[in-house]
PDB file of C-alpha atoms in Angstrom:
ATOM      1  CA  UNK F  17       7.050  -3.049 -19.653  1.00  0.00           C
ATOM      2  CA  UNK F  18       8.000  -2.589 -15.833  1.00  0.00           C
ATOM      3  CA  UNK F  19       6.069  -0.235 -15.499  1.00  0.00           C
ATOM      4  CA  UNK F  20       2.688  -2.040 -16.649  1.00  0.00           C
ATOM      5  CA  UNK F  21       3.521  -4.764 -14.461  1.00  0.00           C
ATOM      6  CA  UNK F  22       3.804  -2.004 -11.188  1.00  0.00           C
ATOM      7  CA  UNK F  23       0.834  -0.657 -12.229  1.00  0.00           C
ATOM      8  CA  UNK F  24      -0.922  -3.883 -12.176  1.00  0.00           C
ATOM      9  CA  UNK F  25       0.215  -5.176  -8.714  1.00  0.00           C
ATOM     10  CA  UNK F  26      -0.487  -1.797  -7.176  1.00  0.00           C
ATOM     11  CA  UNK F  27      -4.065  -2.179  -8.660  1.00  0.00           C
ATOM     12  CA  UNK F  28      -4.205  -5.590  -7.156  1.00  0.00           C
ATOM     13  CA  UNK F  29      -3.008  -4.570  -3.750  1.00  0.00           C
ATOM     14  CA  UNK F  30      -6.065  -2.165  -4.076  1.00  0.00           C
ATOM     15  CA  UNK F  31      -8.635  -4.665  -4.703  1.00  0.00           C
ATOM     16  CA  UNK F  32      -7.493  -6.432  -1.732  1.00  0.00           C
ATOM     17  CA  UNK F  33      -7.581  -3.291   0.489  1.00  0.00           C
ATOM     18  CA  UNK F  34     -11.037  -2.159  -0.410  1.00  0.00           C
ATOM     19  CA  UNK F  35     -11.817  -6.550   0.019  1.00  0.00           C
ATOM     20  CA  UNK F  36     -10.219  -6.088   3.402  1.00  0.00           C
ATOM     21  CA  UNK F  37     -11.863  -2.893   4.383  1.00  0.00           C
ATOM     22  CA  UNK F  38     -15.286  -3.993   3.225  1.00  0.00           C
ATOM     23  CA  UNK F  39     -14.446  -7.368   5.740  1.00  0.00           C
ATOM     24  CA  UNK F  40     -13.424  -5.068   8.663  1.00  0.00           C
ATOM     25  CA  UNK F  41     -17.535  -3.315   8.475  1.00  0.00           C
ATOM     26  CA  UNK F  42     -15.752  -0.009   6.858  1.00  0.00           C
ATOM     27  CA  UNK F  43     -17.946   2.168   4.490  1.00  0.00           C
ATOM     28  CA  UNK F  44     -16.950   4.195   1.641  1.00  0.00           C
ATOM     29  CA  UNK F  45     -18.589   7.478   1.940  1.00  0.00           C
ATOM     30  CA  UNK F  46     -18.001  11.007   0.261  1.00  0.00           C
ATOM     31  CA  UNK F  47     -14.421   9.872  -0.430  1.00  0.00           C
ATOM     32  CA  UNK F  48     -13.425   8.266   2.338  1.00  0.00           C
ATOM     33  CA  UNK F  49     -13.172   5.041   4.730  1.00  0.00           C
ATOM     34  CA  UNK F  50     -15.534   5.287   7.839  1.00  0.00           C
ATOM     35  CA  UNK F  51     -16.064   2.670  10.357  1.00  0.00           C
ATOM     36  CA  UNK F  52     -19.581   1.316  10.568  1.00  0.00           C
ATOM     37  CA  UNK F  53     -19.761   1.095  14.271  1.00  0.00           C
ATOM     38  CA  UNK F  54     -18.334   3.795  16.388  1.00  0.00           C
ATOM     39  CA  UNK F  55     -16.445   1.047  19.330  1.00  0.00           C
ATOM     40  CA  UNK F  56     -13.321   2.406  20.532  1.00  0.00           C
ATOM     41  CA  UNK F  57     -12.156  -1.115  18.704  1.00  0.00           C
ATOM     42  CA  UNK F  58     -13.501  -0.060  15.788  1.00  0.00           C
ATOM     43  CA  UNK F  59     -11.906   3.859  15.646  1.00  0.00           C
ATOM     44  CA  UNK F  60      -8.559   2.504  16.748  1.00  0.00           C
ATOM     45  CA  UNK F  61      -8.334  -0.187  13.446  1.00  0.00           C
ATOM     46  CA  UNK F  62      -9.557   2.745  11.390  1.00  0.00           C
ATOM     47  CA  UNK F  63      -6.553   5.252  12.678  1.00  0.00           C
ATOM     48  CA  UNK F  64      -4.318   2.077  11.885  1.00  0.00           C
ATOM     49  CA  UNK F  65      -5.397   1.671   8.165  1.00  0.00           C
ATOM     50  CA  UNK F  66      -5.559   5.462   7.374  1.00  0.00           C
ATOM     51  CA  UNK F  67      -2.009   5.602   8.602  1.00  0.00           C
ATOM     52  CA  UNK F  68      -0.476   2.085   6.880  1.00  0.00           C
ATOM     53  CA  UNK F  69      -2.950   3.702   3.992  1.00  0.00           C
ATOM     54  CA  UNK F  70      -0.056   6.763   4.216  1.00  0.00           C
ATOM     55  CA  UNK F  71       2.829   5.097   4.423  1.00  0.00           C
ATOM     56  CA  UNK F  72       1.675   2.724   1.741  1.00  0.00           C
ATOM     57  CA  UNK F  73       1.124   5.383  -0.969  1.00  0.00           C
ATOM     58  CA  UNK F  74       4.367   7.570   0.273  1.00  0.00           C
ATOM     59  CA  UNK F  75       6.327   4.205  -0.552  1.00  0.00           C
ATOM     60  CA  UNK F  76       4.342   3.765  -3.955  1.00  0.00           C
ATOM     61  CA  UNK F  77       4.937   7.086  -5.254  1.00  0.00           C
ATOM     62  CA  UNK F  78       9.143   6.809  -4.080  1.00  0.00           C
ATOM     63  CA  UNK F  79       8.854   3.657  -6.341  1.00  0.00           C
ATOM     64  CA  UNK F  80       7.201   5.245  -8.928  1.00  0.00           C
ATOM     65  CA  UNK F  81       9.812   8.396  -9.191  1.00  0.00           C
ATOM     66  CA  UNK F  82      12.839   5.915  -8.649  1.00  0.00           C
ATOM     67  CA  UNK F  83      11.719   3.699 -11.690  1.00  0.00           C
ATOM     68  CA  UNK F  84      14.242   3.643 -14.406  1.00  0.00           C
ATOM     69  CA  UNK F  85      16.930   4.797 -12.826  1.00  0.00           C
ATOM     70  CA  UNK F  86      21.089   3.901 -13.814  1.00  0.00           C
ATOM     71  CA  UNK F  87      21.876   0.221 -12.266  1.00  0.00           C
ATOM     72  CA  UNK F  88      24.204   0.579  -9.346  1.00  0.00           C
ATOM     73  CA  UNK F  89      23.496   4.353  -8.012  1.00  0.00           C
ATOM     74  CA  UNK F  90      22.179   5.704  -4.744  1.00  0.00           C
ATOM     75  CA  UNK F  91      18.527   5.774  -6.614  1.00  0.00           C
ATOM     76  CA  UNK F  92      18.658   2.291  -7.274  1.00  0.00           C
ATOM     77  CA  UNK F  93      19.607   1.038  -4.179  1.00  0.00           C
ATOM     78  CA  UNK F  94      16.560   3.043  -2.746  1.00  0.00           C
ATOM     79  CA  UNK F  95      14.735   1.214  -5.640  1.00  0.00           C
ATOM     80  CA  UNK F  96      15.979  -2.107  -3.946  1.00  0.00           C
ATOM     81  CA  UNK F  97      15.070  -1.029  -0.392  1.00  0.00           C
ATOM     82  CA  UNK F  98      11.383  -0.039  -1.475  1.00  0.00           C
ATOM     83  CA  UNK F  99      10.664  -3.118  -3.101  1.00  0.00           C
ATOM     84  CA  UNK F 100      12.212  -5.495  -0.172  1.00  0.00           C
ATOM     85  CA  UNK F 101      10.073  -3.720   1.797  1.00  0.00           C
ATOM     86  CA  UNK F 102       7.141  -4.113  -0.775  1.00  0.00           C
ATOM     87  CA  UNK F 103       7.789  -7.866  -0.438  1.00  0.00           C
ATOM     88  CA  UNK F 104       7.761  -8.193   3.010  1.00  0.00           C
ATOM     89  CA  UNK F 105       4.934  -6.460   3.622  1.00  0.00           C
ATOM     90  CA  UNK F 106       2.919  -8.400   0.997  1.00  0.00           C
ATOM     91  CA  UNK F 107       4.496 -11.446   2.677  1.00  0.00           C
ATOM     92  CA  UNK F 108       2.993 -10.970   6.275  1.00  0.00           C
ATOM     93  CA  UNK F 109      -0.236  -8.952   5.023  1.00  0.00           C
ATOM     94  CA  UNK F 110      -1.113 -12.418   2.465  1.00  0.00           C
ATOM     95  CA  UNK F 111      -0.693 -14.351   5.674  1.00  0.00           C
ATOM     96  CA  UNK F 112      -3.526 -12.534   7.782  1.00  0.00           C
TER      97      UNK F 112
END
């Protein structure tokens, strides 16, 4: 059952990227986010999201491998950390 319910905020927290995205003037083209203008403004934002994109999956797939693991070991205090960090994030990215 945990693992429906991560699956269902992660495809949330999608939605709201490619919302976000779209709001920024980014395209989806041949697989990838391009910005629609070419400003130096513009190319800087984009290296910022393609790298917070990075991080953001790296994080989701520790999570992922870390599910299920015995209360009270190393793995589940890594568990912990990951989704502290998945709460503050979503905490100061919700107030933007």
């Amino acid at each position: 059952m945990m693992r429906q319910h991560v699956t269902m905020t992660i495809d949330r927290q999608r939605i709201t990227t490619v919302d976000a995205l779209l709001a920024f003037g980014y395209e989806f083209a041949g697989g990838q986010w391009f910005p629609s203008s070419g400003s130096i403004e513009t190319k800087r934002q984009y290296a910022l999201v393609k790298a917070d994109d990075g991080m953001c999956q790296e994080s989701i797939e520790q999570y992922q491998d870390l599910v299920g693991c015995p209360e009270r070991s190393p793995q589940h205090q890594a568990l912990e950390r990951l989704a502290g960090l998945a709460l503050a994030y979503e905490a100061a990215h919700s107030r933007k």
